Coordinates of C-alpha atoms in Angstrom, one line a residue:
Chain A
M108 CA 31.4 -74.1 8.3
K109 CA 34.8 -75.6 7.2
F110 CA 34.0 -74.7 3.6
A111 CA 32.4 -71.3 4.4
I112 CA 35.6 -69.3 4.4
P113 CA 37.1 -70.7 1.1
V114 CA 33.7 -70.3 -0.6
L115 CA 33.4 -66.7 0.7
L116 CA 36.9 -66.0 -0.5
A117 CA 36.1 -67.4 -3.9
V118 CA 32.8 -65.4 -4.2
L119 CA 34.3 -62.1 -3.0
P120 CA 36.0 -61.1 -6.3
L121 CA 32.7 -61.9 -8.1
A122 CA 30.9 -59.6 -5.7
A123 CA 33.5 -56.9 -6.2
Q124 CA 33.1 -57.3 -10.0
D125 CA 29.5 -56.0 -9.6
I126 CA 28.2 -57.4 -12.8
K127 CA 28.7 -61.0 -13.9
M128 CA 30.4 -61.6 -17.2
P129 CA 28.4 -64.0 -19.3
A130 CA 30.0 -67.5 -19.6
G131 CA 29.5 -67.2 -23.4
L132 CA 32.2 -64.6 -23.6
D133 CA 34.8 -67.4 -23.1
R134 CA 33.6 -69.0 -26.3
L135 CA 34.0 -65.6 -28.1
A136 CA 37.6 -65.5 -26.8
E137 CA 38.3 -68.7 -28.8
K138 CA 36.9 -67.1 -32.0
A139 CA 38.6 -63.7 -31.6
S140 CA 41.9 -62.9 -33.3
D141 CA 42.9 -60.5 -30.4
V142 CA 41.7 -60.6 -26.9
V143 CA 42.3 -58.2 -24.1
D144 CA 41.2 -59.3 -20.7
V145 CA 42.1 -57.1 -17.8
S146 CA 40.8 -58.0 -14.3
L147 CA 42.0 -55.8 -11.4
D148 CA 40.3 -56.2 -8.1
G149 CA 40.8 -53.9 -5.1
A150 CA 44.0 -55.5 -3.9
L151 CA 45.6 -55.4 -7.4
L152 CA 44.5 -51.8 -7.8
Q153 CA 46.2 -50.9 -4.5
L154 CA 49.3 -52.8 -5.6
A155 CA 49.3 -50.9 -8.9
S156 CA 48.8 -47.6 -7.1
R157 CA 52.0 -48.2 -5.1
F158 CA 53.9 -48.1 -8.4
L159 CA 52.4 -44.9 -9.6
S160 CA 54.7 -42.0 -8.9
E161 CA 53.5 -39.0 -7.0
K162 CA 56.2 -36.9 -8.8
D163 CA 54.8 -37.6 -12.3
P164 CA 51.7 -35.4 -12.7
D165 CA 49.9 -37.9 -15.0
E166 CA 50.6 -40.9 -12.7
A167 CA 49.7 -38.8 -9.6
H168 CA 46.4 -38.0 -11.3
V169 CA 45.7 -41.6 -12.0
K170 CA 46.6 -42.5 -8.5
R171 CA 44.0 -40.2 -7.1
L172 CA 41.5 -41.4 -9.7
I173 CA 41.8 -45.0 -8.8
G174 CA 41.8 -44.2 -5.0
G175 CA 38.1 -44.7 -4.9
L176 CA 37.9 -47.8 -7.1
K177 CA 37.2 -51.3 -6.0
G178 CA 37.7 -53.0 -9.4
V179 CA 38.5 -52.5 -13.1
Y180 CA 37.4 -55.2 -15.5
V181 CA 37.9 -54.9 -19.3
K182 CA 37.2 -57.5 -21.9
S183 CA 37.8 -56.7 -25.5
F184 CA 37.6 -59.0 -28.5
E185 CA 38.7 -58.3 -32.0
F186 CA 37.6 -60.6 -34.8
E187 CA 39.0 -61.2 -38.3
N188 CA 35.6 -61.1 -39.9
R189 CA 32.4 -59.2 -39.4
D190 CA 29.5 -60.6 -37.4
E191 CA 31.5 -63.3 -35.6
Y192 CA 29.5 -62.6 -32.5
K193 CA 25.9 -61.9 -32.0
E194 CA 24.2 -59.1 -30.0
S195 CA 22.6 -61.9 -28.0
D196 CA 26.0 -62.7 -26.7
V197 CA 25.8 -59.6 -24.5
D198 CA 22.0 -59.8 -23.8
E199 CA 22.7 -61.5 -20.5
L200 CA 25.0 -58.6 -19.6
R201 CA 22.5 -55.9 -20.6
A202 CA 19.9 -57.6 -18.5
Q203 CA 22.0 -57.0 -15.4
L204 CA 22.4 -53.3 -16.2
K205 CA 18.9 -52.3 -15.4
A206 CA 17.1 -50.3 -12.7
P207 CA 17.2 -50.2 -9.8
G208 CA 20.8 -49.4 -9.4
W209 CA 21.9 -49.1 -13.0
A210 CA 20.9 -46.4 -15.5
R211 CA 21.8 -46.1 -19.2
I212 CA 23.1 -42.5 -19.6
I213 CA 24.4 -42.6 -23.2
T214 CA 23.4 -44.7 -26.2
A215 CA 25.3 -43.9 -29.4
R216 CA 24.3 -45.8 -32.5
S217 CA 25.9 -45.6 -36.0
K218 CA 24.1 -47.4 -38.8
R219 CA 26.8 -46.4 -41.1
S220 CA 29.7 -47.8 -39.2
G221 CA 27.7 -50.4 -37.2
E222 CA 29.3 -49.0 -34.1
N223 CA 27.0 -49.0 -31.1
S224 CA 27.9 -47.9 -27.6
D225 CA 26.0 -47.8 -24.3
V226 CA 27.3 -46.2 -21.2
Y227 CA 25.7 -47.2 -17.8
L228 CA 26.1 -45.7 -14.4
K229 CA 25.4 -47.3 -11.1
T230 CA 24.4 -44.9 -8.3
D231 CA 23.8 -45.3 -4.7
A232 CA 22.4 -42.5 -2.6
G233 CA 23.3 -40.0 -5.3
Q234 CA 26.9 -41.2 -5.5
I235 CA 28.3 -42.9 -8.6
T236 CA 29.4 -46.4 -7.6
G237 CA 30.0 -48.0 -10.9
L238 CA 30.4 -47.5 -14.6
A239 CA 29.8 -50.0 -17.4
I240 CA 30.3 -49.6 -21.1
I241 CA 29.3 -52.0 -23.8
A242 CA 30.7 -51.1 -27.2
T243 CA 30.0 -53.2 -30.2
E244 CA 31.4 -52.9 -33.7
P245 CA 31.1 -55.3 -36.6
K246 CA 34.6 -56.7 -35.8
E247 CA 35.0 -55.7 -32.2
L248 CA 33.2 -56.2 -28.9
T249 CA 34.4 -54.3 -25.7
I250 CA 32.9 -54.6 -22.3
I251 CA 34.1 -52.4 -19.5
N252 CA 33.1 -52.5 -15.8
I253 CA 34.6 -50.1 -13.3
V254 CA 33.5 -50.6 -9.7
G255 CA 33.7 -47.7 -7.3
S256 CA 33.5 -43.9 -7.2
I257 CA 34.3 -42.7 -10.7
R258 CA 33.1 -40.0 -13.1
P259 CA 33.2 -41.1 -16.8
E260 CA 34.7 -37.7 -17.8
D261 CA 37.6 -38.2 -15.5
I262 CA 38.7 -41.3 -17.5
R263 CA 37.7 -39.7 -20.8
D264 CA 40.0 -36.7 -20.0
L265 CA 43.0 -39.0 -19.6
G266 CA 43.3 -38.8 -23.4
G267 CA 46.6 -37.1 -24.2
H268 CA 48.2 -38.4 -21.0
L269 CA 49.9 -41.6 -20.0
G270 CA 50.3 -42.6 -23.6
I271 CA 46.6 -42.6 -24.1
P272 CA 45.6 -41.1 -27.5
K273 CA 43.5 -37.9 -27.4
I274 CA 40.7 -38.0 -29.8
D275 CA 39.5 -34.6 -30.9
I276 CA 36.1 -34.1 -29.4
G277 CA 35.5 -30.4 -30.0
P278 CA 32.5 -28.9 -31.9
V279 CA 32.2 -31.6 -34.5
R280 CA 29.6 -30.1 -36.8
N281 CA 32.3 -28.8 -39.2
D282 CA 34.4 -31.9 -38.8
K283 CA 31.5 -34.2 -39.3
D284 CA 32.4 -35.0 -42.9
K285 CA 36.0 -35.6 -41.8
N286 CA 34.7 -38.0 -39.0
D287 CA 32.4 -39.7 -41.4
K288 CA 35.3 -40.2 -43.7
K289 CA 37.4 -41.6 -40.8
D290 CA 34.5 -44.0 -39.9
K291 CA 34.5 -45.3 -43.4
E292 CA 38.2 -45.7 -43.4
D293 CA 37.9 -47.6 -40.1
D294 CA 35.4 -49.9 -41.7
K295 CA 37.8 -50.7 -44.5
Chain B
M89 CA 104.3 -74.5 74.1
M90 CA 106.9 -73.3 71.6
D91 CA 108.0 -76.9 70.9
D92 CA 104.4 -77.8 70.0
F93 CA 104.1 -74.9 67.6
E94 CA 107.5 -75.7 66.0
R95 CA 106.4 -79.3 65.5
Q96 CA 103.2 -78.3 63.9
I97 CA 105.2 -76.0 61.5
K98 CA 107.6 -78.8 60.8
D99 CA 104.8 -81.3 60.0
A100 CA 103.1 -78.8 57.8
L101 CA 106.2 -78.1 55.8
A102 CA 107.4 -81.6 55.7
R103 CA 107.9 -83.2 52.2
K104 CA 105.0 -85.5 51.4
D105 CA 104.6 -87.8 48.4
P106 CA 101.6 -87.1 46.2
S107 CA 98.7 -89.3 46.5
P108 CA 98.6 -92.2 44.0
F109 CA 97.7 -91.2 40.3
F110 CA 98.0 -87.5 41.2
E111 CA 99.8 -86.7 38.0
A112 CA 97.3 -88.7 35.9
R113 CA 94.4 -86.9 37.6
V114 CA 96.1 -83.4 36.9
L115 CA 96.8 -84.3 33.3
A116 CA 93.2 -85.6 32.8
A117 CA 91.9 -82.4 34.3
V118 CA 94.0 -80.3 32.0
K119 CA 92.9 -82.4 29.0
R120 CA 89.3 -82.1 30.1
R121 CA 89.5 -78.3 30.4
A122 CA 91.2 -78.1 27.0
E123 CA 88.5 -80.3 25.5
E124 CA 85.7 -78.1 27.1
R125 CA 87.3 -75.0 25.6
R126 CA 87.5 -76.6 22.2
A127 CA 83.8 -77.7 22.5
S128 CA 82.8 -74.3 23.5
A129 CA 84.7 -72.7 20.6
R130 CA 83.1 -75.2 18.2
M131 CA 79.6 -74.4 19.6
W132 CA 80.4 -70.6 19.2
W133 CA 81.4 -71.1 15.6
A134 CA 78.4 -73.3 14.8
S135 CA 76.1 -70.7 16.3
A136 CA 77.8 -68.0 14.3
I137 CA 77.6 -70.0 11.1
V138 CA 73.9 -70.8 11.7
A139 CA 73.1 -67.1 12.5
A140 CA 75.0 -66.0 9.3
L141 CA 73.1 -68.6 7.3
L142 CA 69.8 -67.5 8.7
M143 CA 70.7 -63.9 7.9
V144 CA 71.7 -64.7 4.3
T145 CA 68.6 -66.9 3.8
G146 CA 66.3 -64.3 5.3
S147 CA 67.9 -61.5 3.2
A148 CA 67.6 -63.6 0.1
W149 CA 64.0 -64.5 0.9
Q150 CA 63.2 -60.8 1.5
Y151 CA 64.9 -59.8 -1.7
Q152 CA 63.0 -62.3 -3.7
R153 CA 59.8 -61.3 -2.1
T154 CA 60.5 -57.6 -2.9
M155 CA 61.4 -58.6 -6.5
R156 CA 58.2 -60.7 -6.9
E157 CA 56.1 -57.9 -5.4
E158 CA 57.7 -55.3 -7.7
A159 CA 57.2 -57.5 -10.7
A160 CA 53.5 -58.0 -9.7
G161 CA 53.1 -54.3 -9.0
K162 CA 54.6 -53.3 -12.4
E163 CA 52.4 -55.8 -14.2
A164 CA 49.3 -54.5 -12.3
K165 CA 50.2 -51.0 -13.3
A166 CA 50.7 -51.9 -16.9
R167 CA 47.3 -53.7 -16.9
L168 CA 45.7 -50.7 -15.3
E169 CA 47.1 -48.4 -17.9
L170 CA 45.9 -50.7 -20.6
A171 CA 42.4 -50.8 -19.1
L172 CA 42.3 -47.0 -18.7
K173 CA 43.5 -46.5 -22.2
I174 CA 40.8 -48.7 -23.7
T175 CA 38.1 -47.1 -21.5
S176 CA 39.4 -43.5 -22.2
V177 CA 39.5 -44.1 -26.0
K178 CA 35.9 -45.7 -26.0
L179 CA 34.6 -42.7 -23.9
Q180 CA 36.3 -40.2 -26.2
R181 CA 34.8 -41.9 -29.3
I182 CA 31.3 -41.9 -27.6
S183 CA 31.7 -38.2 -26.6
R184 CA 32.7 -37.4 -30.2
K185 CA 29.6 -39.1 -31.5
V186 CA 27.3 -37.5 -29.0
E187 CA 28.9 -34.0 -29.6
G188 CA 28.6 -34.6 -33.3
I189 CA 24.8 -35.3 -33.3

């Protein structure tokens, strides 16, 4: 009983995180040239929210957006060379993102650029309660987990605001060649 | 009757020598009162200084707490913006690919 409360307090952030990050990711962090590791639980989100201005339209929008969130977790690794990580490094993670609860809503694969992305949604009684993204590129691995009520398009549409770059999404058929060219440039 | 009254008056107004050590007792009482006043003033000043110190310490602690909280809040906001930026860019790139198919 004496240890129950500390153990509970230690486990709560993991519970809020919704999915468990594989321990192997720490090894990847050692190999990566650049690492971004953002871990914001409900308390930190509330704290951040207090510093978002109601007067600034962009910040007010984000404030409303994060109002229904319980956690935001992002891990991104950039490597000097290709294939410094294996797909199996995220297998443990993918195994957690399965029904019931989770559903993969988008899979985008590019053999040319080697860029693969999966978007998962967690629903409960018809309400979205979580979002997860696994994006792999030959030199980059990004894992995103957002816990709480969120619509992916709300975050996507932040492009062009708050210093977030806006990527032209429009009808791409005509721009496909241009995009292909950009992909090739990215690979270089 | 009148003689008795006059005698009483005379006795009451008659010059009498003070009791032994009267002067010493008066001076001691005066000194004691002065000592008490000084002690009371010292106690008042000590209380005022302690209260002022408590106020200054409390204000400094509150200020530091506010500063720490502000720094933590600004850092959390910056981390949130970074997380949203990464997520938004990824989702935009995925959308572009999906729209491009």
